[in-house]
Coordinates of C-alpha atoms in Angstrom, one line a residue:
M1 CA 111.0 -75.3 -162.9
I2 CA 108.5 -78.6 -163.8
G3 CA 107.3 -81.1 -161.4
M4 CA 109.5 -80.3 -158.5
P5 CA 107.0 -81.3 -155.7
D6 CA 107.5 -84.8 -156.7
I7 CA 111.1 -85.2 -157.0
D8 CA 111.6 -86.6 -153.5
L9 CA 109.7 -89.7 -154.4
T10 CA 111.2 -90.0 -157.8
K11 CA 114.9 -89.7 -156.7
D12 CA 114.4 -93.0 -154.8
R13 CA 114.0 -94.9 -158.0
I14 CA 117.0 -93.3 -160.1
R15 CA 119.4 -96.1 -161.0
A16 CA 121.6 -94.5 -163.8
A17 CA 122.5 -91.3 -165.2
Q18 CA 123.4 -90.1 -168.7
I19 CA 124.9 -86.7 -170.1
V20 CA 123.5 -85.9 -173.4
L21 CA 126.1 -84.6 -176.0
P22 CA 124.5 -83.4 -179.5
C23 CA 126.6 -84.7 -182.4
A24 CA 126.9 -83.5 -186.0
D25 CA 128.4 -86.8 -187.0
I26 CA 127.6 -89.6 -184.6
N27 CA 130.0 -92.0 -186.1
N28 CA 132.9 -89.9 -185.9
E29 CA 132.1 -89.0 -182.3
L30 CA 131.7 -93.0 -181.5
L31 CA 135.0 -93.4 -183.2
F32 CA 136.6 -90.5 -181.0
F33 CA 135.2 -91.7 -177.7
V34 CA 135.9 -95.5 -178.2
E35 CA 139.0 -95.6 -179.8
R36 CA 140.8 -92.4 -178.8
L37 CA 139.4 -92.2 -175.2
G38 CA 138.8 -95.7 -174.4
F39 CA 135.0 -95.6 -173.8
R40 CA 132.9 -98.7 -174.4
V41 CA 129.4 -98.9 -176.4
E42 CA 126.5 -99.7 -174.1
M43 CA 123.6 -99.2 -176.6
I44 CA 123.1 -97.8 -180.2
S45 CA 120.1 -97.1 -182.2
P46 CA 119.2 -98.0 -184.8
A47 CA 121.9 -100.1 -186.0
D48 CA 121.5 -99.6 -189.7
A49 CA 122.0 -95.8 -189.5
P50 CA 122.8 -94.8 -185.9
S51 CA 121.3 -91.7 -184.3
V52 CA 121.6 -92.5 -180.7
A53 CA 124.5 -94.1 -178.8
V54 CA 125.4 -94.4 -175.1
V55 CA 128.9 -95.1 -174.3
S56 CA 130.6 -95.5 -170.7
G57 CA 133.9 -94.9 -169.1
Y58 CA 135.7 -93.7 -166.1
G59 CA 132.3 -93.4 -164.1
L60 CA 130.5 -91.6 -166.9
N61 CA 127.8 -92.5 -169.2
L62 CA 127.5 -90.3 -172.5
R63 CA 124.4 -90.2 -174.5
L64 CA 125.3 -89.2 -178.1
E65 CA 122.5 -87.8 -180.1
T66 CA 122.6 -86.7 -183.6
S67 CA 121.7 -83.0 -183.8
G68 CA 122.8 -80.0 -185.9
E69 CA 121.8 -77.6 -182.9
K70 CA 123.9 -76.7 -180.0
L71 CA 121.7 -77.6 -177.2
P72 CA 121.8 -76.8 -173.4
L73 CA 123.2 -79.4 -171.1
V74 CA 120.9 -82.4 -170.8
L75 CA 121.1 -84.8 -167.9
R76 CA 119.0 -88.1 -168.3
L77 CA 118.3 -90.2 -165.2
G78 CA 117.2 -93.7 -165.7
G79 CA 115.0 -95.8 -163.2
D80 CA 111.8 -97.4 -162.5
F81 CA 109.3 -94.8 -163.0
S82 CA 106.4 -96.5 -164.6
S83 CA 105.1 -97.9 -161.3
L84 CA 104.8 -94.9 -159.5
P85 CA 101.4 -94.1 -158.0
F86 CA 101.3 -90.7 -160.0
V87 CA 102.2 -89.5 -163.4
A88 CA 105.8 -88.6 -162.7
P89 CA 107.4 -85.5 -164.4
R90 CA 109.5 -86.5 -167.5
E91 CA 111.5 -83.3 -167.4
I92 CA 112.6 -80.9 -164.8
V93 CA 114.9 -77.8 -165.4
S94 CA 117.8 -76.8 -162.7
P95 CA 117.7 -73.2 -161.7
D96 CA 120.7 -72.6 -164.0
G97 CA 118.9 -74.2 -167.0
V98 CA 120.3 -77.7 -167.1
R99 CA 117.4 -79.9 -168.4
V100 CA 117.0 -83.2 -166.4
Q101 CA 115.1 -86.1 -168.0
F102 CA 113.8 -89.1 -166.5
F103 CA 113.4 -92.5 -168.5
D104 CA 112.4 -96.0 -167.8
A105 CA 115.5 -98.1 -167.7
E106 CA 113.5 -101.3 -168.5
S107 CA 110.9 -100.1 -170.9
L108 CA 108.7 -102.3 -173.0
V109 CA 109.3 -102.7 -176.9
E110 CA 106.7 -100.2 -178.5
I111 CA 105.3 -101.8 -181.7
P112 CA 104.0 -99.0 -184.0
D113 CA 100.7 -99.4 -185.7
G114 CA 102.3 -99.3 -189.0
T115 CA 101.2 -98.7 -192.4
Q116 CA 100.2 -101.2 -195.5
E117 CA 102.1 -100.2 -198.5
F118 CA 103.4 -101.3 -202.0
I119 CA 107.3 -100.7 -202.1
V120 CA 109.6 -102.0 -204.9
T121 CA 113.4 -101.5 -204.1
T122 CA 115.9 -102.1 -206.6
A123 CA 119.7 -102.8 -206.3
S124 CA 120.3 -100.1 -209.0
G125 CA 118.0 -97.6 -207.2
E126 CA 118.7 -94.5 -205.0
N127 CA 119.2 -96.4 -201.7
A128 CA 122.9 -96.2 -201.3
W129 CA 125.1 -98.2 -198.8
S130 CA 125.8 -96.4 -195.5
A131 CA 127.8 -97.0 -192.4
G132 CA 126.3 -98.9 -189.6
R133 CA 127.1 -100.5 -186.4
A134 CA 130.6 -102.3 -186.0
G135 CA 131.8 -101.2 -189.2
M136 CA 129.3 -102.9 -191.4
L137 CA 127.5 -101.2 -194.6
Y138 CA 123.7 -101.3 -194.7
R139 CA 121.4 -100.7 -197.5
D140 CA 117.7 -99.9 -196.5
L141 CA 115.3 -102.2 -198.3
I142 CA 112.1 -100.6 -197.0
P143 CA 112.2 -96.7 -197.3
G144 CA 109.7 -95.4 -194.8
R145 CA 109.7 -98.6 -192.9
L146 CA 106.0 -99.1 -193.2
G147 CA 105.3 -96.6 -190.4
D148 CA 108.4 -97.7 -188.5
R149 CA 107.0 -101.1 -188.0
F150 CA 109.4 -103.1 -189.9
V151 CA 112.9 -102.7 -191.0
A152 CA 114.9 -104.7 -193.7
S153 CA 118.5 -104.3 -194.2
H154 CA 121.1 -105.7 -196.9
I155 CA 124.1 -105.8 -194.6
S156 CA 127.5 -106.0 -196.3
I157 CA 131.0 -106.8 -194.8
P158 CA 133.3 -106.2 -198.0
E159 CA 136.7 -107.1 -196.2
G160 CA 136.8 -110.6 -194.3
G161 CA 138.5 -111.2 -190.9
E162 CA 137.9 -110.6 -187.3
I163 CA 134.7 -108.2 -186.8
P164 CA 134.9 -105.6 -184.2
D165 CA 131.6 -106.8 -182.6
Y166 CA 130.9 -107.1 -178.8
V167 CA 128.2 -109.4 -176.9
H168 CA 125.0 -107.5 -177.6
F169 CA 121.2 -107.9 -177.7
H170 CA 118.4 -106.4 -179.5
K171 CA 115.1 -105.0 -178.0
V172 CA 112.7 -106.5 -180.7
R173 CA 109.6 -108.3 -181.3
F174 CA 111.1 -110.3 -184.2
Q175 CA 114.5 -110.6 -185.9
M176 CA 115.9 -112.8 -188.5
I177 CA 119.1 -113.0 -190.5
Y178 CA 119.5 -114.8 -193.8
C179 CA 123.0 -115.2 -195.2
I180 CA 123.1 -114.1 -198.9
R181 CA 126.8 -114.9 -199.8
G182 CA 130.0 -115.7 -197.9
W183 CA 130.1 -117.0 -194.4
A184 CA 130.3 -115.7 -190.9
R185 CA 131.3 -117.3 -187.7
L186 CA 128.7 -116.3 -185.0
V187 CA 128.3 -117.1 -181.2
Y188 CA 124.9 -117.0 -179.1
E189 CA 123.9 -117.4 -175.7
N190 CA 123.4 -120.9 -174.4
Q191 CA 124.0 -122.5 -177.9
G192 CA 127.4 -123.8 -177.4
E193 CA 130.5 -123.1 -179.4
P194 CA 130.7 -120.7 -182.5
F195 CA 129.1 -122.0 -185.7
L196 CA 129.5 -121.0 -189.3
M197 CA 126.5 -119.3 -191.1
N198 CA 127.0 -120.2 -194.9
A199 CA 125.0 -118.8 -197.8
G200 CA 121.6 -119.9 -197.7
D201 CA 121.5 -120.7 -193.8
C202 CA 119.3 -118.2 -191.6
V203 CA 118.8 -117.7 -187.8
L204 CA 115.9 -116.7 -185.9
Q205 CA 117.2 -114.3 -183.2
P206 CA 114.9 -114.1 -180.2
P207 CA 114.3 -110.9 -178.4
E208 CA 117.2 -110.2 -176.1
I209 CA 119.3 -113.4 -176.8
R210 CA 123.0 -112.4 -176.3
H211 CA 125.0 -113.0 -179.4
R212 CA 128.1 -111.8 -181.2
V213 CA 129.7 -111.9 -184.8
L214 CA 133.4 -113.1 -184.6
E215 CA 134.7 -113.3 -188.2
S216 CA 133.5 -113.1 -191.8
S217 CA 134.4 -114.0 -195.4
A218 CA 135.3 -111.2 -197.6
Q219 CA 132.1 -110.0 -199.5
F220 CA 129.9 -111.3 -196.7
E221 CA 126.4 -110.3 -197.0
V222 CA 123.1 -111.1 -195.3
L223 CA 119.5 -109.9 -195.1
E224 CA 118.3 -108.8 -191.7
I225 CA 114.6 -108.1 -191.0
G226 CA 113.4 -106.9 -187.7
C227 CA 110.2 -105.4 -186.1
P228 CA 109.8 -102.8 -184.8
A229 CA 112.2 -100.8 -187.4
I230 CA 113.6 -98.6 -184.7
H231 CA 114.9 -100.6 -181.8
A232 CA 117.8 -100.5 -179.4
T233 CA 120.8 -102.6 -179.6
H234 CA 122.5 -102.9 -176.0
A235 CA 125.8 -104.3 -175.1
D236 CA 126.2 -107.0 -172.4
H237 CA 130.0 -106.6 -171.0
A238 CA 129.2 -108.7 -168.1
L239 CA 128.8 -111.8 -170.3
T240 CA 131.5 -113.9 -172.3
L241 CA 130.4 -116.0 -175.2
P242 CA 130.7 -119.0 -175.7
N243 CA 128.8 -119.3 -172.0
D244 CA 129.0 -122.6 -169.9
A245 CA 125.2 -123.1 -169.9
L246 CA 123.7 -125.1 -172.7
A247 CA 119.9 -124.7 -173.2
F248 CA 119.1 -125.2 -176.8
D249 CA 115.3 -125.0 -176.2
K250 CA 115.2 -122.3 -173.9
I251 CA 112.1 -119.9 -174.4
Y252 CA 113.3 -116.3 -174.8
G253 CA 110.9 -113.2 -175.3
A254 CA 107.5 -113.5 -177.2
N255 CA 107.7 -117.2 -176.5
Q256 CA 110.5 -117.7 -179.2
R257 CA 113.4 -120.1 -179.7
F258 CA 116.8 -119.8 -181.2
L259 CA 116.9 -121.4 -184.7
H260 CA 119.8 -122.1 -186.9
H261 CA 118.3 -123.3 -190.4
V262 CA 121.4 -125.1 -192.3
A263 CA 120.7 -125.0 -196.1
A264 CA 122.9 -128.0 -196.8
E265 CA 120.4 -130.2 -194.5
A266 CA 117.2 -128.8 -195.7
V267 CA 114.8 -130.2 -198.6
W268 CA 113.3 -128.8 -201.4
Q269 CA 109.5 -129.8 -201.8
D270 CA 106.8 -129.1 -204.2
S271 CA 104.6 -126.1 -203.3
Q272 CA 100.9 -125.6 -204.2
I273 CA 102.2 -123.6 -207.3
K274 CA 102.8 -125.3 -210.5
N275 CA 106.8 -125.4 -211.3
I276 CA 107.6 -123.7 -207.7
E277 CA 109.5 -125.6 -205.1
S278 CA 109.5 -124.4 -201.3
R279 CA 112.2 -124.8 -198.5
D280 CA 110.7 -124.3 -195.0
T281 CA 113.3 -122.6 -192.7
E282 CA 111.1 -123.8 -189.6
I283 CA 110.8 -120.2 -188.2
K284 CA 107.1 -120.5 -188.0
R285 CA 107.6 -123.3 -185.2
A286 CA 110.5 -121.5 -183.4
S287 CA 108.6 -118.0 -183.6
D288 CA 105.5 -119.6 -182.2
G289 CA 103.7 -118.8 -185.2
L290 CA 104.8 -115.0 -185.4
A291 CA 106.4 -115.4 -188.7
D292 CA 107.0 -117.9 -191.6
V293 CA 110.3 -117.6 -193.8
R294 CA 110.5 -119.7 -196.8
L295 CA 112.8 -120.3 -199.9
L296 CA 110.9 -120.5 -203.3
Q297 CA 112.4 -121.5 -206.4
A298 CA 111.0 -122.1 -210.1
T299 CA 112.1 -125.1 -211.8
A300 CA 110.4 -123.7 -214.9
E301 CA 108.7 -120.8 -216.0
A302 CA 105.7 -120.0 -213.5
S303 CA 102.9 -117.6 -213.2
F304 CA 101.0 -116.8 -209.9
P305 CA 99.2 -114.4 -207.9
V306 CA 100.5 -113.0 -204.7
N307 CA 98.6 -111.4 -201.8
H308 CA 98.0 -111.6 -198.1
R309 CA 95.8 -110.7 -195.2
G310 CA 98.3 -110.0 -192.5
E311 CA 100.6 -107.3 -191.6
F312 CA 103.6 -108.1 -193.5
L313 CA 104.7 -109.7 -196.7
F314 CA 108.2 -109.3 -198.2
Y315 CA 110.0 -111.0 -201.1
F316 CA 113.8 -110.8 -201.7
I317 CA 115.1 -112.0 -205.1
L318 CA 118.4 -114.2 -204.6
K319 CA 118.8 -115.4 -208.2
G320 CA 117.2 -115.0 -211.6
G321 CA 114.4 -112.6 -212.2
L322 CA 110.7 -111.9 -212.6
R323 CA 108.1 -109.6 -213.6
L324 CA 105.9 -108.1 -210.9
G325 CA 102.3 -106.9 -212.3
G326 CA 99.6 -104.9 -210.5
K327 CA 96.0 -104.3 -211.4
A328 CA 96.7 -101.1 -212.8
G329 CA 98.7 -102.6 -215.4
E330 CA 102.1 -101.5 -214.1
V331 CA 104.9 -104.0 -214.6
Y332 CA 108.3 -104.2 -212.7
R333 CA 111.2 -106.2 -214.0
L334 CA 113.1 -107.4 -210.8
N335 CA 116.4 -109.3 -210.5
A336 CA 118.9 -110.5 -207.9
N337 CA 119.1 -108.1 -204.9
D338 CA 115.7 -106.4 -205.7
C339 CA 112.9 -106.7 -203.3
F340 CA 109.1 -105.7 -202.9
V341 CA 106.7 -105.5 -200.1
L342 CA 102.9 -106.0 -200.7
P343 CA 100.0 -104.2 -198.9
R344 CA 97.1 -106.8 -197.6
D345 CA 94.1 -107.4 -199.5
T346 CA 95.7 -106.2 -202.8
S347 CA 96.7 -108.8 -205.5
Y348 CA 99.6 -108.7 -207.8
L349 CA 101.0 -111.2 -210.4
V350 CA 104.3 -112.8 -210.3
E351 CA 105.7 -114.3 -213.6
A352 CA 108.9 -116.0 -212.5
D353 CA 111.7 -117.2 -214.9
E354 CA 113.1 -120.6 -214.7
G355 CA 115.8 -120.6 -212.1
L356 CA 114.2 -117.8 -210.1
E357 CA 115.0 -118.1 -206.2
M358 CA 113.6 -115.7 -203.6
L359 CA 113.2 -115.5 -199.9
R360 CA 109.5 -114.9 -198.6
V361 CA 109.0 -113.4 -195.0
N362 CA 105.4 -113.0 -193.8
L363 CA 103.8 -112.0 -190.4
P364 CA 101.9 -113.7 -189.0
A365 CA 102.6 -117.0 -190.2
D366 CA 99.4 -117.9 -191.6
N367 CA 98.3 -114.7 -193.3
F368 CA 97.4 -116.0 -196.7

């Protein structure tokens, strides 16, 4: 039995309880509890390939965890344990073998140190589509996720119509969504009535802003980039959107504001690169300098070096193609829906075809 002398002080801080259920297939288990039994989703992580989900119903909170093993019963108790004047035990065991785990209900977002890697992901490669949250299909664009620091997902909703989504929020440091094709109707906390996000539009989702996807066109596709890679998505069943409050300039976590960039209202401008035009999404301003997101297009063939001094540089090809060359002489031919990540302090050469259009995301905003 571990840590029992301190349990009297610990129990005063318990606010919630979860029973852990190991699952061989978490998606099937979620469908069973939600659709057959009427439970509702409280949390899911990660959204692109769920391995953990919390559902509630009838006075129970169940934590579904992907596992191929049959494990002893686990009871998780959440509360405020971080402020205890001693190192509280994280697990104790009952006399009959029930494992009791303690977790902080309001834990901080942990950002892994991450890695710097050169990664090329092609649409014709091995990264197949997989089922994710709310019936969406996900394609992992950064295998390995740079040491779990960043995730980039190509998300597809093949069939249009209403989306079985719910009001939710993400425990993140950074998250943006760019619409590749089609449209979706979205609603965000404090931002008024639902609006359409069309191809070419993007949004910055500040940490923990409540939102919901209402409906989409057929063949709707978006690019979603987040930090950290593994983060929790929590449901907020108490809030109905749209809500009455309007606070368009509200500052959310990490000093960020919500932003909806509308492509139809944006202006292309000459960049510092010959034959390359740039479109600023203004995410640099809305994220308080954390990130910069721009569209680049080639008005004619162009050649230019790419490198950076920051933590993350990502390119996603929207139209056309390019050749990407490295110092070792390797050359990659990339086309629409292909992407690449570059490690810092390493220069590569881009040879762009006329008509190329791509999205560039870099953190921090000024990392060149």
